[in-house]
Short mmCIF file of C-alpha atoms (C1' of nucleotides) and ligand atoms in Angstrom, two decimals:
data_model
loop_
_atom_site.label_atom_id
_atom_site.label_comp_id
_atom_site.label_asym_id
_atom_site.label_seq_id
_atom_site.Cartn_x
_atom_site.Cartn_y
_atom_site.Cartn_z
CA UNK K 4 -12.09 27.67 -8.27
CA UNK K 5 -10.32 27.18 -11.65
CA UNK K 6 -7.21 25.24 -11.71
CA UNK K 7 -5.03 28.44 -12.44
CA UNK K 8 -6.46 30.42 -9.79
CA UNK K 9 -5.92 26.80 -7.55
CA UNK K 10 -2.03 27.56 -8.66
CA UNK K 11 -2.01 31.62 -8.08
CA UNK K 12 -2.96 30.75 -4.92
CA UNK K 13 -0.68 28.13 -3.87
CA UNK K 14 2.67 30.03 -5.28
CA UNK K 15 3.36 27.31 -8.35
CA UNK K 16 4.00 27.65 -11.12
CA UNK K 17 1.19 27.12 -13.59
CA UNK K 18 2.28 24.35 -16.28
CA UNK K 19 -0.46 22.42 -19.09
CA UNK K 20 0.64 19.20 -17.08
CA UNK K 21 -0.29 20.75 -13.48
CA UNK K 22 -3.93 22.06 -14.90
CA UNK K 23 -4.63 19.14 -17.02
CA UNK K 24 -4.44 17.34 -13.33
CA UNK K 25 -6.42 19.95 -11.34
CA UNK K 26 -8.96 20.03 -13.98
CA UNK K 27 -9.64 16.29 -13.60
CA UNK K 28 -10.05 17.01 -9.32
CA UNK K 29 -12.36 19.58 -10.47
CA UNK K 30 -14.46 17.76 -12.13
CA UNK K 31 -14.82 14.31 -9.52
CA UNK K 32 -16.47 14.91 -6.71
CA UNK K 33 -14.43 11.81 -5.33
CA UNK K 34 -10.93 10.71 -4.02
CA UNK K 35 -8.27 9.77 -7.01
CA UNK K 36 -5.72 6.99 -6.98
CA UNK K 37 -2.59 7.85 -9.15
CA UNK K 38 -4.03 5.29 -11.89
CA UNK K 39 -7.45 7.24 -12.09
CA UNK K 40 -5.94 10.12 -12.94
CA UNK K 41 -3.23 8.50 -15.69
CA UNK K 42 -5.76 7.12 -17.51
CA UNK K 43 -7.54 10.29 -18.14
CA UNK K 44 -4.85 12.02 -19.36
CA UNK K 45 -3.32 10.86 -22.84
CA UNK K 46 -0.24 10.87 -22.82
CA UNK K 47 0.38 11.23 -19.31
CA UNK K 48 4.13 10.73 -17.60
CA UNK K 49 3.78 8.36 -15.05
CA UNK K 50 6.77 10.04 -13.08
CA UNK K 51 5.68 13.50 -13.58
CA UNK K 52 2.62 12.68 -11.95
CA UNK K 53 4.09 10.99 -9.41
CA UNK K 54 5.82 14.71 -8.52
CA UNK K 55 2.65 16.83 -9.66
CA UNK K 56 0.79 14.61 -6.57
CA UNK K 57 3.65 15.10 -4.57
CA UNK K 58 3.98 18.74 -4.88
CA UNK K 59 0.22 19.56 -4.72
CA UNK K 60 0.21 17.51 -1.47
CA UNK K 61 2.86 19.49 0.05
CA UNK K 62 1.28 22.99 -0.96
CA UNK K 63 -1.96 22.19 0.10
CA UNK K 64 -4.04 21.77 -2.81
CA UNK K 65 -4.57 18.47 -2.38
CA UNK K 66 -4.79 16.18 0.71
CA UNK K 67 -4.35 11.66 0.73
CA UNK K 68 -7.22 9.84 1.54
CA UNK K 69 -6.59 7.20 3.57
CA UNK K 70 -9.46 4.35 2.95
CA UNK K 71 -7.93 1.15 3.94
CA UNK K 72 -7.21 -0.27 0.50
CA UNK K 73 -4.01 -0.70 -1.14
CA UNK K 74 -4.31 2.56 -3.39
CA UNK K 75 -2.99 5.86 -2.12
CA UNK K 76 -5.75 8.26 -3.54
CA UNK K 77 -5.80 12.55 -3.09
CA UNK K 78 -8.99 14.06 -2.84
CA UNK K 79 -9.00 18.48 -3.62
CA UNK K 80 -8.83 20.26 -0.28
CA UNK K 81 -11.79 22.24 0.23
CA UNK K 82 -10.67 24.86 2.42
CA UNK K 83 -7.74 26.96 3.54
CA UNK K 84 -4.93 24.32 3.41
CA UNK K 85 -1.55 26.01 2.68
CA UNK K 86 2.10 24.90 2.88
CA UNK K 87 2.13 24.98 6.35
CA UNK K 88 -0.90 23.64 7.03
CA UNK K 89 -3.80 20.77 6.30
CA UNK K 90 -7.19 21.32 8.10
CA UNK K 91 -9.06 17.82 6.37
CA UNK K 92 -10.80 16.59 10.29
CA UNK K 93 -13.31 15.21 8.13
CA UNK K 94 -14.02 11.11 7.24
CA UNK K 95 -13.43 9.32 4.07
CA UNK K 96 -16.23 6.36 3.14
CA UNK K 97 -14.71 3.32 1.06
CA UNK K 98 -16.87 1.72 -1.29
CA UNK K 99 -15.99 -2.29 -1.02
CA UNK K 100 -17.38 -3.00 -4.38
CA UNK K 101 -16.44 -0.09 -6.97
CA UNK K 102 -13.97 0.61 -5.08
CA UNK K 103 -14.18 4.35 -4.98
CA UNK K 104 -13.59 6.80 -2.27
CA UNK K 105 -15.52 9.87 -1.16
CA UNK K 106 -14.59 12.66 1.90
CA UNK K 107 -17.22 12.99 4.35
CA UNK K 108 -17.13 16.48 5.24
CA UNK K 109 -19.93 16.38 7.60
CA UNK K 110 -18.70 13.48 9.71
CA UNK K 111 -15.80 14.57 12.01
CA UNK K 112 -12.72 12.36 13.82
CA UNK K 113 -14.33 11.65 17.64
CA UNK K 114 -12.18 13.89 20.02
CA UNK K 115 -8.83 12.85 20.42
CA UNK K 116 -8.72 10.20 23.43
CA UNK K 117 -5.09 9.88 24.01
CA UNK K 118 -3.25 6.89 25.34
CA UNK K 119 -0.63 7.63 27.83
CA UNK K 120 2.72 8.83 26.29
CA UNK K 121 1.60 8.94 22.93
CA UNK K 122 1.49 12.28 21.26
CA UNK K 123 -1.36 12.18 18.46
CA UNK K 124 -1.17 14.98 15.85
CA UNK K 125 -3.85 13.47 13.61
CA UNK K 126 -6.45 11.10 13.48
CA UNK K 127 -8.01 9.24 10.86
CA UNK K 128 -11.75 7.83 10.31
CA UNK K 129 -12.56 5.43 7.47
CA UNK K 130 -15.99 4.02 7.07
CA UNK K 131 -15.94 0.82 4.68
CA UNK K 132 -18.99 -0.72 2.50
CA UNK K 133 -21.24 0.19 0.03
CA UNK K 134 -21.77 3.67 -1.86
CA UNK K 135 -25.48 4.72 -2.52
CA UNK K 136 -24.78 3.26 -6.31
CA UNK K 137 -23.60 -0.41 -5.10
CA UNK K 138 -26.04 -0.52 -2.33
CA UNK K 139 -28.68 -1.61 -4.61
CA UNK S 291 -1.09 -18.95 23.58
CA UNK S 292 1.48 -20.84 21.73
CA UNK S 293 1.82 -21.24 17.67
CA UNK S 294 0.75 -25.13 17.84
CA UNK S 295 -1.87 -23.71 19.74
CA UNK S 296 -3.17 -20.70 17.41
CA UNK S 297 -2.41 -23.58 14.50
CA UNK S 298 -5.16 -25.51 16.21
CA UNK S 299 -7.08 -23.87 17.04
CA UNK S 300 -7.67 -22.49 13.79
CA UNK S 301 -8.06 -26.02 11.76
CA UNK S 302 -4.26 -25.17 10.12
CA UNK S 303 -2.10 -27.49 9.71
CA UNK S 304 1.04 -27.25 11.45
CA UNK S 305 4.10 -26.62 10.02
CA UNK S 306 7.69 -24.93 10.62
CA UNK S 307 6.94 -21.93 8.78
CA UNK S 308 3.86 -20.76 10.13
CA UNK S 309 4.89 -22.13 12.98
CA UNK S 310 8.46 -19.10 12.92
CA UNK S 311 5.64 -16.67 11.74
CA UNK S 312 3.30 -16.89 14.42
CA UNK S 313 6.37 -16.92 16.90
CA UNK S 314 7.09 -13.72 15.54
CA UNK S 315 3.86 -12.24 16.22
CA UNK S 316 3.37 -13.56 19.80
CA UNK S 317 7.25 -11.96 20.76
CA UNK S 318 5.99 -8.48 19.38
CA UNK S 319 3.26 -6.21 20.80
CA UNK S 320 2.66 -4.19 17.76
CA UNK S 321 1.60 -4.70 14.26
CA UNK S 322 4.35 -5.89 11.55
CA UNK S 323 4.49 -5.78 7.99
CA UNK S 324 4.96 -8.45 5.91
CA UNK S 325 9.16 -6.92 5.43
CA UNK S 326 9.17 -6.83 9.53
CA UNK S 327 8.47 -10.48 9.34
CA UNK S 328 10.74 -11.53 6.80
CA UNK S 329 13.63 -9.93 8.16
CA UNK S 330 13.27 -11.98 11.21
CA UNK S 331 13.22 -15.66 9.54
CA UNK S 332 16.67 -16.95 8.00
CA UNK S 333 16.14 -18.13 4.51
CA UNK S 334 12.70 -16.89 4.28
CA UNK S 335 10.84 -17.66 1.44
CA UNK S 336 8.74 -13.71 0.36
CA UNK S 337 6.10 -15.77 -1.52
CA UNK S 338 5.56 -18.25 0.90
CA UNK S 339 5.36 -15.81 3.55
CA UNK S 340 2.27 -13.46 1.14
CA UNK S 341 0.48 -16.30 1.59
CA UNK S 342 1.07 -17.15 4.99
CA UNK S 343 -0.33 -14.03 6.14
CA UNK S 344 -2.93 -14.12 3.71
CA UNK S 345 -4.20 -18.00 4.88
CA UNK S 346 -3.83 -16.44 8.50
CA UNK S 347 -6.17 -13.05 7.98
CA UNK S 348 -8.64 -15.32 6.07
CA UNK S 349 -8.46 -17.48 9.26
CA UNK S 350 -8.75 -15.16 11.81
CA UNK S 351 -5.49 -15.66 13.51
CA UNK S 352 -3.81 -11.99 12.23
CA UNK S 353 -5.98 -8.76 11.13
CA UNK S 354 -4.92 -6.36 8.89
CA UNK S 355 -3.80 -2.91 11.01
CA UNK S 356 -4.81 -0.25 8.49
CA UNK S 357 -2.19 2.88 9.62
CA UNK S 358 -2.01 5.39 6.48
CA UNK S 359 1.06 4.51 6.15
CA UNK S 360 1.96 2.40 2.23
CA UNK S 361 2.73 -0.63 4.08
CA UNK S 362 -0.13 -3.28 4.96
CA UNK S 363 0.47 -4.29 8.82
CA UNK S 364 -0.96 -7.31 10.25
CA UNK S 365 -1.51 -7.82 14.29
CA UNK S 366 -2.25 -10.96 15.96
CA UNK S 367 -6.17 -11.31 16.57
CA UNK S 368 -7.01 -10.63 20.37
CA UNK S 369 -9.83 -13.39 20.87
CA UNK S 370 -12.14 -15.25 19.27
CA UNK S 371 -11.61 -14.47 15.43
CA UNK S 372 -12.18 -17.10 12.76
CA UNK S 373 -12.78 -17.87 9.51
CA UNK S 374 -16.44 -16.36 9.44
CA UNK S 375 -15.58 -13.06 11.56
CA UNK S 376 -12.99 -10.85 13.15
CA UNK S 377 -13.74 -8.68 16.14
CA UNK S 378 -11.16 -6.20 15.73
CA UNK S 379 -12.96 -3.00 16.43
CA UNK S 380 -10.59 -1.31 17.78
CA UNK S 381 -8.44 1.98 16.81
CA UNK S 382 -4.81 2.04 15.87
CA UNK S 383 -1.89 4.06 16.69
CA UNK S 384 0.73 4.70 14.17
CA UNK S 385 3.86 6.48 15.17
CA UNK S 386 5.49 8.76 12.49
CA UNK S 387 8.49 9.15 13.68
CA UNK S 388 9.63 5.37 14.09
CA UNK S 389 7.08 4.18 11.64
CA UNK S 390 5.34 1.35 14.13
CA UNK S 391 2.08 0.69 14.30
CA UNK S 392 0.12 -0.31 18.05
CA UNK S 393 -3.24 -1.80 18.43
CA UNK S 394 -5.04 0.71 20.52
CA UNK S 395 -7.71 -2.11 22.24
CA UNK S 396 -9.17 0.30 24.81
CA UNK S 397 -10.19 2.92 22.03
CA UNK S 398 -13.45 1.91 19.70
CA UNK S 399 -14.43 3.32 16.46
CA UNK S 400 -17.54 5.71 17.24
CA UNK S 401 -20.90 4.82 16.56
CA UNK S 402 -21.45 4.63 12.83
CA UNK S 403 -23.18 7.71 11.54
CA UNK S 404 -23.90 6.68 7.92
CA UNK S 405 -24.24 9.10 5.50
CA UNK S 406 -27.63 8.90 3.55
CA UNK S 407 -27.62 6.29 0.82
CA UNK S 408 -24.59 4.40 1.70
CA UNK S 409 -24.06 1.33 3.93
CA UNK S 410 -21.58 0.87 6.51
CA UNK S 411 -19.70 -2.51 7.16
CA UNK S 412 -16.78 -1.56 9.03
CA UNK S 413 -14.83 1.46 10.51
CA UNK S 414 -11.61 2.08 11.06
CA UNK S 415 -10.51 5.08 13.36
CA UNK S 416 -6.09 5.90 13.25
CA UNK S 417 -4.46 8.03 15.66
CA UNK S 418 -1.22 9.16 13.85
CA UNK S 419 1.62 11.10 16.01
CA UNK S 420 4.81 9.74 18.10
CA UNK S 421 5.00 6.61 20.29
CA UNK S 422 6.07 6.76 23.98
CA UNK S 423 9.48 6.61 22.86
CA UNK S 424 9.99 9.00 20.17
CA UNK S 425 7.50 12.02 21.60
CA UNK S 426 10.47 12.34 24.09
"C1'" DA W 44 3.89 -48.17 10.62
"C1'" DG W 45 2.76 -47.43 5.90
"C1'" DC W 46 -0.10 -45.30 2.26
"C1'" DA W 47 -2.71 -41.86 -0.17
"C1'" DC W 48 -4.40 -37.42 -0.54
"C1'" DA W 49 -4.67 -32.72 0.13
"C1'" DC W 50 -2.29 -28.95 0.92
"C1'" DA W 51 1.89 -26.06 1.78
"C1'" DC W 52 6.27 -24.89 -0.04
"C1'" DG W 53 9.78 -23.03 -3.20
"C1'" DC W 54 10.95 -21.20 -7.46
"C1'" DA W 55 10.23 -18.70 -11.88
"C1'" DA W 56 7.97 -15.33 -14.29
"C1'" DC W 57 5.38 -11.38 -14.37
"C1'" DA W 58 2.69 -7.09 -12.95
"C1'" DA W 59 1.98 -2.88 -10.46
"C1'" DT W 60 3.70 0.82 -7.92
"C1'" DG W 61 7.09 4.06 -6.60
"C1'" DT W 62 11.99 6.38 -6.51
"C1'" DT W 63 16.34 8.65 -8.23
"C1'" DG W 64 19.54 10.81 -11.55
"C1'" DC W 65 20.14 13.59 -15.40
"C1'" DA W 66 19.61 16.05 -19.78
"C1'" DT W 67 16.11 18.97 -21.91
"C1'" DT W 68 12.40 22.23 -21.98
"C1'" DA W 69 9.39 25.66 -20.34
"C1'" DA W 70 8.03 29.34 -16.97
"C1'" DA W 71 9.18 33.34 -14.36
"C1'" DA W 72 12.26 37.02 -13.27
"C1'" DA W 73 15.50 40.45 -14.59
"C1'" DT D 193 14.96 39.39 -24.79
"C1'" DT D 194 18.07 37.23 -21.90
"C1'" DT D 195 18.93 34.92 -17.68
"C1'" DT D 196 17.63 32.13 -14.03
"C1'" DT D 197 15.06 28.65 -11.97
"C1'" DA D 198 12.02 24.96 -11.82
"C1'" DA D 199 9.24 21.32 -14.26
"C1'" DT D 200 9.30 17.73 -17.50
"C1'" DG D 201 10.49 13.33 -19.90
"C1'" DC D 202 13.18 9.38 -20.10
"C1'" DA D 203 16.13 5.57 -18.37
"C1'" DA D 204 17.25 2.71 -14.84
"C1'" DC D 205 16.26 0.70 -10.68
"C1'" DA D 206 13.75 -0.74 -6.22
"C1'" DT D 207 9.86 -2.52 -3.77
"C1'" DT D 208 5.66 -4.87 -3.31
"C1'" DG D 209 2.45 -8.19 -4.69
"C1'" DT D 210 0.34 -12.05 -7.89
"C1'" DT D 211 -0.03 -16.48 -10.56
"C1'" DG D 212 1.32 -21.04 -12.26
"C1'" DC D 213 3.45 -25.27 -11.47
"C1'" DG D 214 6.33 -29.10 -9.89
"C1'" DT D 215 7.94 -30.90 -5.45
"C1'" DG D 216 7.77 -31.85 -0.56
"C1'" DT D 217 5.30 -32.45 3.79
"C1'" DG D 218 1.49 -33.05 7.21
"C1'" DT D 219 -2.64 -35.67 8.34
"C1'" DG D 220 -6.06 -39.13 8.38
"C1'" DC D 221 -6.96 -43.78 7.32
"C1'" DT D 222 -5.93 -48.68 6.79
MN1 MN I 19 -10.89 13.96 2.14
MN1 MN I 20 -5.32 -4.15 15.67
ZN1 ZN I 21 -19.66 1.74 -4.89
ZN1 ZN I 22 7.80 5.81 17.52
#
DNA sequence: AGCACACACGCAACAATGTTGCATTAAAAA
DNA sequence: TTTTTAATGCAACATTGTTGCGTGTGTGCT
């Protein structure tokens, strides 16, 4: 997937700033804070990214990673997330040393156990410690 | 358990602040961020009150309820936390309609299934839908 | 009770992160 | 190419969190 196919498909409208972002998803295999991605691009807008995130969030290109820390990071979607639609049931691993954050595709949320009255609509599983890097 | 005792019980040293604080925590079954707090003590200093909450996580009075949401929730520790471990393996429910968070004590984090290479410390598992009160 | 010490508090100053409004520019449609 | 629509860039502001430092308070000891 290119980043202008990534906006054909997703109905937007295919600007420098928006594949200048994609192309940096592309080429991490990990989650990104809002800071990771800044700093690769020179001259970045800070609030223009803000909205790119935003946006790509909302279509479906790109889904948060929840990992416990302070930072809100996106990760690509892999699949067939749309508009109307995320399907990311997988994990996200935290690295407490470098920090970074990777989705666990393999490893699925345990089957929803629901307490009574609550409605769940989606569940969440973080694992925390060290990456294979920092593990040594 | 009163906030004299927590105080204790915890080698802190008592005074009218934490004190307020930890009343706060024992009149509400859910997790509160540090604004939810704040908004509940007259004349409440926000500094003061960062590192309250951070003394009392360090302690192991309060644990930090991790709900996807931006804002960092703590809870009041269920047993026998202190300053060299919390026990707090439990899931948490986050409502997105009314934006509270609920310890979820019955429900455990599954059984870690580490991905090669890395090393698991913790887990966190999140349900994330509508309370009891705003599913209806 | 009084004293001394360690620690908690309160305030200022600063840093990081995120939001909104609006004029300008660029992309898509006509 | 012209028109229409949406994205961008900038200013201004809001929220959240950190650090340094002088002052006040709790606790243990005499
Ligand atoms: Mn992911
Ligand atoms: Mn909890
Ligand atoms: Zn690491
Ligand atoms: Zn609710």
């Amino acid at each position: 997937m290119s980043p202008i196919e990534l906006l054909n498909t997703h109905h937007l409208r295919k600007t420098q700033f928006r594949e200048k972002v994609l192309d940096i998803f592309l080429r991490h295999d990990r989650a990104l804070s809002h800071r990771d991605i800044e700093s690769q691009i020179s001259e970045a807008d800070r609030i223009t990214l803000y909205r790119t995130l935003r946006t790509f969030e909302e279509k479906g290109l790109i889904h948060k990673a929840i990992d416990g820390s302070d930072k809100l990071k996106y990760a690509l979607c892999a699949g067939h997330c749309d508009v109307h639609a995320h399907h990311d049931h997988h994990a996200h691993f935290h690295c407490a040393s470098c920090g970074q954050t990777f989705c666990i595709d393999e490893v699925q949320p345990p089957g929803i156990q629901t307490p009574p009255g609550f409605v769940v609509e989606s569940t969440h599983l973080i694992f925390n410690g060290r990456c294979a890097l920092c593990a040594n």
